N, CA, C and O atoms as a DFTB+ gen file, in Angstrom:
584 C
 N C O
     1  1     155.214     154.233     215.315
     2  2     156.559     154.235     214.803
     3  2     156.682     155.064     213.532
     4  3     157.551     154.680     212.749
     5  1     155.921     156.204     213.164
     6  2     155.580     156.716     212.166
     7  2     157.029     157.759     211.955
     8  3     157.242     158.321     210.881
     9  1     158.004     157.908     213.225
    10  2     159.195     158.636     212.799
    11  2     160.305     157.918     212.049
    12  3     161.110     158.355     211.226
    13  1     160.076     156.274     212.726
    14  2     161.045     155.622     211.443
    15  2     161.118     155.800     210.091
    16  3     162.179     155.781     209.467
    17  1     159.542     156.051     209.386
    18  2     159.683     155.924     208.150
    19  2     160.381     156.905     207.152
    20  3     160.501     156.743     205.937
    21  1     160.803     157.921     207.885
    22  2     161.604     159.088     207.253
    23  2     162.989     159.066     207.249
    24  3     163.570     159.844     206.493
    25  1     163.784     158.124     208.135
    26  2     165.082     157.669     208.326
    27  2     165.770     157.254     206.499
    28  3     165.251     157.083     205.396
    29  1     166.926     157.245     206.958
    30  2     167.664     156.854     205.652
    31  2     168.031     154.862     205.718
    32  3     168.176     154.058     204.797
    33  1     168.063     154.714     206.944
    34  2     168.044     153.125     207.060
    35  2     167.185     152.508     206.366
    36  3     166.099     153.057     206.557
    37  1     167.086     151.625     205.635
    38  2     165.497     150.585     205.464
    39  2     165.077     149.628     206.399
    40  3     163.887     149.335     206.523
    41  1     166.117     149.037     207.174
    42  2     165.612     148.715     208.439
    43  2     164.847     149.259     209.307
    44  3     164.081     148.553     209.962
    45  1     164.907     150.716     209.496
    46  2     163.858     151.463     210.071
    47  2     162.764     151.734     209.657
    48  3     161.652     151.776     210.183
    49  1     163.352     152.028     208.096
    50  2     161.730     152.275     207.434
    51  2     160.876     150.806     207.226
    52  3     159.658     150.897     207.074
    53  1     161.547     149.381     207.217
    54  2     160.290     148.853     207.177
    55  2     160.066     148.003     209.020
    56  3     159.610     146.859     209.025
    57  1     160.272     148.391     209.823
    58  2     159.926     148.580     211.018
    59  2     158.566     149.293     211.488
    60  3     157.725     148.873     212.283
    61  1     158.601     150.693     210.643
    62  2     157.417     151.697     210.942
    63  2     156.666     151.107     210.038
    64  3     155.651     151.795     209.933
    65  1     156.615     150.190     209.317
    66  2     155.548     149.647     208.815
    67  2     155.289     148.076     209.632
    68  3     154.125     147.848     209.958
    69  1     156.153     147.207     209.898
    70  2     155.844     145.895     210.132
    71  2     156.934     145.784     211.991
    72  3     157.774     144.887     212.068
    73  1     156.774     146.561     212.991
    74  2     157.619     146.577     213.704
    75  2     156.668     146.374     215.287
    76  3     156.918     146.825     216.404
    77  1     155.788     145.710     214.914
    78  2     154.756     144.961     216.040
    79  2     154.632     143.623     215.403
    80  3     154.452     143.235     214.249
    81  1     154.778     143.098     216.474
    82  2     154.375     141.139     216.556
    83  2     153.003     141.178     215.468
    84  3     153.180     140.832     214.300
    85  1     151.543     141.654     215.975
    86  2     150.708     141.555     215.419
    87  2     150.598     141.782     213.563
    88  3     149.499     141.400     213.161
    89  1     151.181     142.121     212.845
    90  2     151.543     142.666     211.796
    91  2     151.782     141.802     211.248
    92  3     151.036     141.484     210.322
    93  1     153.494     140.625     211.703
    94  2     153.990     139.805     211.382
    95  2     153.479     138.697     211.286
    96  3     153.455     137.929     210.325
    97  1     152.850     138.554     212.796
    98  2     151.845     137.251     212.670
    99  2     150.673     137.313     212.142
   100  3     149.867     136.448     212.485
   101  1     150.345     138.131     211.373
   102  2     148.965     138.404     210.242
   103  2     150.178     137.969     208.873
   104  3     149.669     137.215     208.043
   105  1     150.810     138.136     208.748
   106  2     151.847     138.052     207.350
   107  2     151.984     136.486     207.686
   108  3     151.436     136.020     206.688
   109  1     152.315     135.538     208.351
   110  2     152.310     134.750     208.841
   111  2     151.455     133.659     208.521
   112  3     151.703     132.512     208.148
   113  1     150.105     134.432     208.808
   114  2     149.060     133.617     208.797
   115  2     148.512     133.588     207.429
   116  3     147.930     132.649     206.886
   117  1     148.770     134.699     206.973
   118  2     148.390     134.588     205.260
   119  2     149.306     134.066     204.201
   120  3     149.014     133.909     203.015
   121  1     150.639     133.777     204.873
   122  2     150.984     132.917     203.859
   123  2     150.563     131.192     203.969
   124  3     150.813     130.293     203.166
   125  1     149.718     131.134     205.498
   126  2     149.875     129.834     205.986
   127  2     148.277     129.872     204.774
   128  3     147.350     129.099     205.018
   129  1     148.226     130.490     204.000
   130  2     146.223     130.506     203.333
   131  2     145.100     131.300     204.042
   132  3     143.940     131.283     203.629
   133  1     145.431     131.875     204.938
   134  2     144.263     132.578     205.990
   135  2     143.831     133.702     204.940
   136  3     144.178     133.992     203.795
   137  1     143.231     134.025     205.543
   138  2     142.260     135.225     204.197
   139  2     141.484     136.439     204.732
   140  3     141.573     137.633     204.444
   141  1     140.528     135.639     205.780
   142  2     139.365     135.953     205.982
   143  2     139.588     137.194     207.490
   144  3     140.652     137.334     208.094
   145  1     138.815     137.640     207.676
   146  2     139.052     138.269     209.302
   147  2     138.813     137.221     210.491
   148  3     139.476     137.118     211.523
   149  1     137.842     136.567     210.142
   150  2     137.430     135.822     211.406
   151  2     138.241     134.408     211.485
   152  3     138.301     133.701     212.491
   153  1     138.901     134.114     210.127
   154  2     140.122     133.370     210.060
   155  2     141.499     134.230     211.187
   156  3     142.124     133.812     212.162
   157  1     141.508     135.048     210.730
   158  2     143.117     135.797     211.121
   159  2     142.665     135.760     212.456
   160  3     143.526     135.330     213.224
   161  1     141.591     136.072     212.983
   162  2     141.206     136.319     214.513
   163  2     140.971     135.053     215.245
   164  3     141.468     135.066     216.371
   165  1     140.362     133.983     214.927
   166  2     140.543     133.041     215.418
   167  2     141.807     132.132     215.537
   168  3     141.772     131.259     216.404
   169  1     142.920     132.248     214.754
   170  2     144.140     132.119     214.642
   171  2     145.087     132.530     215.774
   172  3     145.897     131.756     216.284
   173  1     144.915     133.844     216.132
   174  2     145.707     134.831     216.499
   175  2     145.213     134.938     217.908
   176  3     145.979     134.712     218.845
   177  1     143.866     135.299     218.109
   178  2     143.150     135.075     219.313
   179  2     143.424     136.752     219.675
   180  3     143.620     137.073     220.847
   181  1     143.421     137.833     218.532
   182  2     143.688     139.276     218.906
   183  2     142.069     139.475     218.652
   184  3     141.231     138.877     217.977
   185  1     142.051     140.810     219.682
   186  2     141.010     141.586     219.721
   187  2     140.210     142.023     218.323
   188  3     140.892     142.397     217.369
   189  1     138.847     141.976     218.218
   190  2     138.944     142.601     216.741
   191  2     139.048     144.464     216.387
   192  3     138.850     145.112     215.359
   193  1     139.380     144.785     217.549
   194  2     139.787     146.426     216.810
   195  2     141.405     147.082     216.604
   196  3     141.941     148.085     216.131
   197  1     141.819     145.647     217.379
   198  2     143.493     145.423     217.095
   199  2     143.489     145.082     215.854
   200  3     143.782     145.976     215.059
   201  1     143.171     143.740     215.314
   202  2     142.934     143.205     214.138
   203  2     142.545     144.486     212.664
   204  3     143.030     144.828     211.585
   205  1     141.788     144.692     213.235
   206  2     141.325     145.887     211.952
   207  2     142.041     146.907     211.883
   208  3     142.061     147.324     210.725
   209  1     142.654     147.524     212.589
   210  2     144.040     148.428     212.500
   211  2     144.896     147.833     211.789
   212  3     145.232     148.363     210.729
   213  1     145.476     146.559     212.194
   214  2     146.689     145.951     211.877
   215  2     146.245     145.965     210.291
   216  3     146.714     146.804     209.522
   217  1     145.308     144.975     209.870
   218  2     144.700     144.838     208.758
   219  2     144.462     145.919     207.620
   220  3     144.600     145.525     206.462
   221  1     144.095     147.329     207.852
   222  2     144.215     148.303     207.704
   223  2     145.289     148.721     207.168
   224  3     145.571     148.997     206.002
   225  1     146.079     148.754     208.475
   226  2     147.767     148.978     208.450
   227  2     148.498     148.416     207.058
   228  3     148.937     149.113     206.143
   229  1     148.503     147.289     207.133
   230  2     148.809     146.712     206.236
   231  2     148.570     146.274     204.938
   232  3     149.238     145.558     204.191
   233  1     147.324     146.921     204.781
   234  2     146.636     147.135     203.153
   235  2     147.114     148.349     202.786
   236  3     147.217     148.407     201.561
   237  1     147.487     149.456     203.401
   238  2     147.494     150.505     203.282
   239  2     148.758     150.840     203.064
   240  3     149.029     151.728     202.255
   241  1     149.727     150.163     203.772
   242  2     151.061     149.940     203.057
   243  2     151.856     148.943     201.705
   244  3     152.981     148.731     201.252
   245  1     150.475     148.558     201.477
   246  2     150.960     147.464     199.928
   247  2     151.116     146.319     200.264
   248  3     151.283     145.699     199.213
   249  1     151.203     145.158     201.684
   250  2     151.317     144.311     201.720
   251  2     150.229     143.134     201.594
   252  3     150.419     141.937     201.378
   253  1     148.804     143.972     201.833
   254  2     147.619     143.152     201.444
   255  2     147.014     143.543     200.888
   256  3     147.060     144.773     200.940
   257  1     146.244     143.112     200.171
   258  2     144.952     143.520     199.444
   259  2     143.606     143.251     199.323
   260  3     142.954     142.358     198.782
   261  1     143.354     144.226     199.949
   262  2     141.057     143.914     200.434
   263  2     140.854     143.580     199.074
   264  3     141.253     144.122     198.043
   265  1     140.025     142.394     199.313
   266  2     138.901     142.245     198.128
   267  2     137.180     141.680     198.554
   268  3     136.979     140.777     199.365
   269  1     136.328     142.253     197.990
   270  2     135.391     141.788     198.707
   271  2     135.060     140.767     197.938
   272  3     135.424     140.603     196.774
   273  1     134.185     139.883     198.737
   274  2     133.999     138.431     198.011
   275  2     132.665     138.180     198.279
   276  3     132.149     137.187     197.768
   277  1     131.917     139.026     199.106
   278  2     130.268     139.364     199.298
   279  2     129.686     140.436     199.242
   280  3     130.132     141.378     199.897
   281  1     128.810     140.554     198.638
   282  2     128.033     141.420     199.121
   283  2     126.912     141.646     200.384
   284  3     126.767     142.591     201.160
   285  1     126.285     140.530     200.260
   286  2     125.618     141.221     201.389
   287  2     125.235     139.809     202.230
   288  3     124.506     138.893     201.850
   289  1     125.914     139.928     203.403
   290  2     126.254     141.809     204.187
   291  2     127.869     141.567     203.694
   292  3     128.410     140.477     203.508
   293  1     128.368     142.691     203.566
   294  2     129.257     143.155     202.716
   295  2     130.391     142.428     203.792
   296  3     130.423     142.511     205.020
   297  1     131.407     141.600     202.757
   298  2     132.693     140.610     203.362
   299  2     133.583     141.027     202.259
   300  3     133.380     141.314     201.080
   301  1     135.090     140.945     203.333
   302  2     136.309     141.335     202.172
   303  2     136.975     140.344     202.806
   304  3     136.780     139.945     203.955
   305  1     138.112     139.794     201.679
   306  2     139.091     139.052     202.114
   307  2     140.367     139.590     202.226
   308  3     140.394     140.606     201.531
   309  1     141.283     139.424     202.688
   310  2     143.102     140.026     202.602
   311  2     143.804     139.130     201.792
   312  3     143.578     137.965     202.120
   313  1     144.695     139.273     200.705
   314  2     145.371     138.908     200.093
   315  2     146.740     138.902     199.116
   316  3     146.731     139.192     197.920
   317  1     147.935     138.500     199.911
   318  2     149.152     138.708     200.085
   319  2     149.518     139.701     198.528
   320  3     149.383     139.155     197.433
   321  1     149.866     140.817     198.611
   322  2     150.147     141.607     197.298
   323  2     151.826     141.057     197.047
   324  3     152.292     140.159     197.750
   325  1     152.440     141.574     196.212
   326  2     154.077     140.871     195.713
   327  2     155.099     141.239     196.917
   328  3     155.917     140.456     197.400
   329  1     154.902     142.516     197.285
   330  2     155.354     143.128     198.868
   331  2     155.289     141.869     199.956
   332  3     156.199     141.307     200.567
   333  1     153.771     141.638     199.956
   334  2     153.757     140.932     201.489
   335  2     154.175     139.288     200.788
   336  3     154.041     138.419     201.649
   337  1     154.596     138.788     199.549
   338  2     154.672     137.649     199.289
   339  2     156.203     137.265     199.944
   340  3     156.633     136.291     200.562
   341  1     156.882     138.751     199.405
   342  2     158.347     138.691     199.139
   343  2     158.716     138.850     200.516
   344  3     159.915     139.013     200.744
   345  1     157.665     138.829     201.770
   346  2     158.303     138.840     203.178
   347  2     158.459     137.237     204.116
   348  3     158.808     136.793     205.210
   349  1     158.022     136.898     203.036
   350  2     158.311     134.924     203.508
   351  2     159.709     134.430     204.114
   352  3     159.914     133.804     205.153
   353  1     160.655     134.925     203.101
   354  2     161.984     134.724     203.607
   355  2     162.275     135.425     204.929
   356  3     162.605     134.872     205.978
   357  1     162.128     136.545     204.746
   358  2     162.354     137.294     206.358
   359  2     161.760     136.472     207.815
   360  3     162.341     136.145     208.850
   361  1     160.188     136.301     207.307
   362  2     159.900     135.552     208.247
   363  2     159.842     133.901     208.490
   364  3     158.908     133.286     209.004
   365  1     160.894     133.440     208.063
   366  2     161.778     131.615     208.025
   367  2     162.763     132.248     208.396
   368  3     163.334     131.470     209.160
   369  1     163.484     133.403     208.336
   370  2     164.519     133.986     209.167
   371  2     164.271     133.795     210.367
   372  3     164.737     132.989     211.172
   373  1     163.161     134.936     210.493
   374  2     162.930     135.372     212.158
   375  2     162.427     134.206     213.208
   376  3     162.492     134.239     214.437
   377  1     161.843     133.037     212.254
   378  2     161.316     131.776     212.778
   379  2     162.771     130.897     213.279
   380  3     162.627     130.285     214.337
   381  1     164.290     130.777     212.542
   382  2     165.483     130.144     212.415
   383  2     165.960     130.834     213.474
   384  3     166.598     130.262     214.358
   385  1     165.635     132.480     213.506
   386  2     166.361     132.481     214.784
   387  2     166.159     132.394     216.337
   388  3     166.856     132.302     217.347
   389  1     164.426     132.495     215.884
   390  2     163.654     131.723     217.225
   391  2     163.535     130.625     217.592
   392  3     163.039     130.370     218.689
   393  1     164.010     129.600     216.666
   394  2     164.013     128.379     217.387
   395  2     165.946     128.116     217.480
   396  3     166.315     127.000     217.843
   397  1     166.816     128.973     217.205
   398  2     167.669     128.664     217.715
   399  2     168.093     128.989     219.016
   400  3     168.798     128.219     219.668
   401  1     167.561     130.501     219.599
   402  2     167.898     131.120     220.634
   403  2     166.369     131.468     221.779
   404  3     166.205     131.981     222.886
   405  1     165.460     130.814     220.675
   406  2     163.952     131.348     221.990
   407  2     162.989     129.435     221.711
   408  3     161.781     129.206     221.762
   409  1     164.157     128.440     221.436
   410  2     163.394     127.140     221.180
   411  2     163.246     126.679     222.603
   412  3     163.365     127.187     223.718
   413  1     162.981     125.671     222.170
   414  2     162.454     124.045     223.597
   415  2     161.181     123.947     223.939
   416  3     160.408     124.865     224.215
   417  1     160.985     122.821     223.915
   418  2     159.877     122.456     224.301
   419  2     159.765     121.960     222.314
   420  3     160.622     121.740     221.458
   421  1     158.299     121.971     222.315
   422  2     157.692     121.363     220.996
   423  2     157.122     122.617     219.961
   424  3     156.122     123.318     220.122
   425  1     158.097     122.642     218.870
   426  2     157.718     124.146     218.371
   427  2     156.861     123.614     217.045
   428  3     156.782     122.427     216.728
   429  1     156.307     124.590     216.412
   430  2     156.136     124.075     214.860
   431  2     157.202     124.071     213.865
   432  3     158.183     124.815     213.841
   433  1     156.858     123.037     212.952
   434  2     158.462     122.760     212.165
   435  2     157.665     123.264     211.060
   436  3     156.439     123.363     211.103
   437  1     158.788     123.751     209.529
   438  2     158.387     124.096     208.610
   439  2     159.052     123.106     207.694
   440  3     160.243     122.797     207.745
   441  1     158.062     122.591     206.763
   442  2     158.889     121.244     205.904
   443  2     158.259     121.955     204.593
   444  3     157.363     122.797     204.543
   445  1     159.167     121.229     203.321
   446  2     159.252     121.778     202.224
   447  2     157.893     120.851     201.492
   448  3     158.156     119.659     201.648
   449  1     156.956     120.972     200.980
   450  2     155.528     120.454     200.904
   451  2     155.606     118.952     199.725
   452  3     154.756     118.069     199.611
   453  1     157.141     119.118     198.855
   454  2     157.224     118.250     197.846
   455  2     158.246     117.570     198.346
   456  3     158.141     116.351     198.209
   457  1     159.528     118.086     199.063
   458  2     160.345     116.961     199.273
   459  2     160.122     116.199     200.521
   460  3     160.655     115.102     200.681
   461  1     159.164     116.872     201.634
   462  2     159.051     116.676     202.794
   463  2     159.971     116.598     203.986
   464  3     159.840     115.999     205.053
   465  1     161.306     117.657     203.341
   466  2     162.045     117.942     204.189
   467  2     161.476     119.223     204.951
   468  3     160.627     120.024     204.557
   469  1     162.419     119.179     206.554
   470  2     162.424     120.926     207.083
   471  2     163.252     122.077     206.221
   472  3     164.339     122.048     205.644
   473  1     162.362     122.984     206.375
   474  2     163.273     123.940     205.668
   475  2     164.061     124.508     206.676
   476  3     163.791     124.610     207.872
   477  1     165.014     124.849     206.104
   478  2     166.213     125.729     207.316
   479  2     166.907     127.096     206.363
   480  3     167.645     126.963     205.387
   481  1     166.616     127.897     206.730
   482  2     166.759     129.118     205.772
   483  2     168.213     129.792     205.901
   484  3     168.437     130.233     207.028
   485  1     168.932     129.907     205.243
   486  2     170.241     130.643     205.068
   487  2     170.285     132.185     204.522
   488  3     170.064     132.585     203.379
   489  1     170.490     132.614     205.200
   490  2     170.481     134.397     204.398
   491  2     172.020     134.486     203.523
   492  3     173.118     134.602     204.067
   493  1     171.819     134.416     202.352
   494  2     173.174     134.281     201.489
   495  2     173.188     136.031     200.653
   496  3     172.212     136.568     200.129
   497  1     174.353     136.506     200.745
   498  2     174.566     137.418     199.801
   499  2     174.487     137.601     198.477
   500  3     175.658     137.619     198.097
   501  1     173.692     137.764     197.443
   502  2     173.349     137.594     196.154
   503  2     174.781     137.618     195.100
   504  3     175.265     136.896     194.228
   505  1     175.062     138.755     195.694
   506  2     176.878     139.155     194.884
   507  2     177.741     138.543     194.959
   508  3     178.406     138.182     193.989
   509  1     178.007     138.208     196.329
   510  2     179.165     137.324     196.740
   511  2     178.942     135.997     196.754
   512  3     179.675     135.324     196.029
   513  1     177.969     135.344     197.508
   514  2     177.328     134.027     197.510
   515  2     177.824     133.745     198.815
   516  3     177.912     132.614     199.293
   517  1     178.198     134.988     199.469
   518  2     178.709     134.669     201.011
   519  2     177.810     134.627     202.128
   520  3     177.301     135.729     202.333
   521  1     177.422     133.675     202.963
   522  2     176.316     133.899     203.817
   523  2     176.629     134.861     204.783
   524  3     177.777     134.980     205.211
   525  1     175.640     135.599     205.180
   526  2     175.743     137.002     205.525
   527  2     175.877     137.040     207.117
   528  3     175.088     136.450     207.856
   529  1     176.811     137.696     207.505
   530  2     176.837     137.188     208.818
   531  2     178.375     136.954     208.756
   532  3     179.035     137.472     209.657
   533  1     179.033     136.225     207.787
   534  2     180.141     135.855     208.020
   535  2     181.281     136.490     207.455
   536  3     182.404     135.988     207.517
   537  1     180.999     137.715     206.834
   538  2     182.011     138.757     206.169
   539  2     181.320     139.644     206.968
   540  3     180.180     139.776     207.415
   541  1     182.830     140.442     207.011
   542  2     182.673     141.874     208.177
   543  2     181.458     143.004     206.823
   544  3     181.561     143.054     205.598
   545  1     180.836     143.446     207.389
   546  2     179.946     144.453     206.778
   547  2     180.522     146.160     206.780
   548  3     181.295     146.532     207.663
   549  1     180.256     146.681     206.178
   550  2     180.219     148.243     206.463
   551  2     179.148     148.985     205.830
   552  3     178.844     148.879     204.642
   553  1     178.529     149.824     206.769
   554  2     177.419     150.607     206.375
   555  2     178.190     152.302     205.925
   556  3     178.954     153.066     206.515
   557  1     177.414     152.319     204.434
   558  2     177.298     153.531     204.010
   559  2     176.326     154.218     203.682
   560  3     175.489     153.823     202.870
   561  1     176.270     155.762     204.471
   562  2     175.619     156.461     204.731
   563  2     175.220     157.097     203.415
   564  3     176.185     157.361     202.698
   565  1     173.748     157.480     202.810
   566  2     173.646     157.762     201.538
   567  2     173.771     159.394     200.975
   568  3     173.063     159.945     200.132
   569  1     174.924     159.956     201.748
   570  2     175.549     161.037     201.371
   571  2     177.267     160.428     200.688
   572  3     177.884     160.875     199.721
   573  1     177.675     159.212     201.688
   574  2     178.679     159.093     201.226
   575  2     178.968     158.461     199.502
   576  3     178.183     158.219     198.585
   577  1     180.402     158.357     199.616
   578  2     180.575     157.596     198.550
   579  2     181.194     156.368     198.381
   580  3     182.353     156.443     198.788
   581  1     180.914     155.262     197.950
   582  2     181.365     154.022     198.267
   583  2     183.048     154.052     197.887
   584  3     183.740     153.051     198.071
């Protein structure tokens, strides 16, 4: 997806970075504490030369960060940089709208760790305080002028 990233959208551009399942569900898993490779892979149940691309992929775009934590034989861990922290909300989005339109059966719930409620995520407009979705939008193109 390496032609998205030249687009003027940011939806596209962060697509060509995070616009495979595998990607997301590594972002996923590291906010759930996962770290390790053989963590993320046993998790995920992906191949490990899928895994190391993705992993790759995604250090390489700012969302993780290798650190090694052995030397020998030489081990690195992945660890969420401010990029991949700040993609939590997106993905309690993408989770809200999968269990509204891809639910049933017995899904995993996400509860808030101190009040021990579910969380249920609202995408609210910062400016307006209008949840988004419910005012008509218009996209401007970054030649125009607002």
């Amino acid at each position: 997806m390496e032609n998205l990233s030249h687009m003027s959208c940011p939806i596209a551009r962060s697509l060509a970075v995070l616009g495979d399942s595998w990607s997301i569900l590594i972002l996923r898993d590291a906010h759930a504490g996962l770290t390790r490779f053989d963590q993320f892979r046993k998790s995920l149940g992906i191949a490990p030369t899928m895994l190391t691309k993705r992993l790759a992929a995604l250090t390489e775009e700012g969302l993780l960060e290798r650190r090694r934590y052995q030397e020998n034989p030489p081990r690195d861990e992945y660890l969420l940089t401010l990029a991949g922290q700040d993609f939590l909300p997106v993905l309690f989005m993408i989770g809200a709208w999968g269990s509204k339109y891809r639910g049933g059966g017995n899904l995993v719930r996400f509860v808030d760790a101190e009040m021990g409620t579910e969380i249920v995520p609202v995408a609210v407009d910062d400016v307006t305080g209008a949840k988004i979705g419910s005012r008509p939008i218009r996209v401007v193109m970054p030649d125009e002028s607002e």
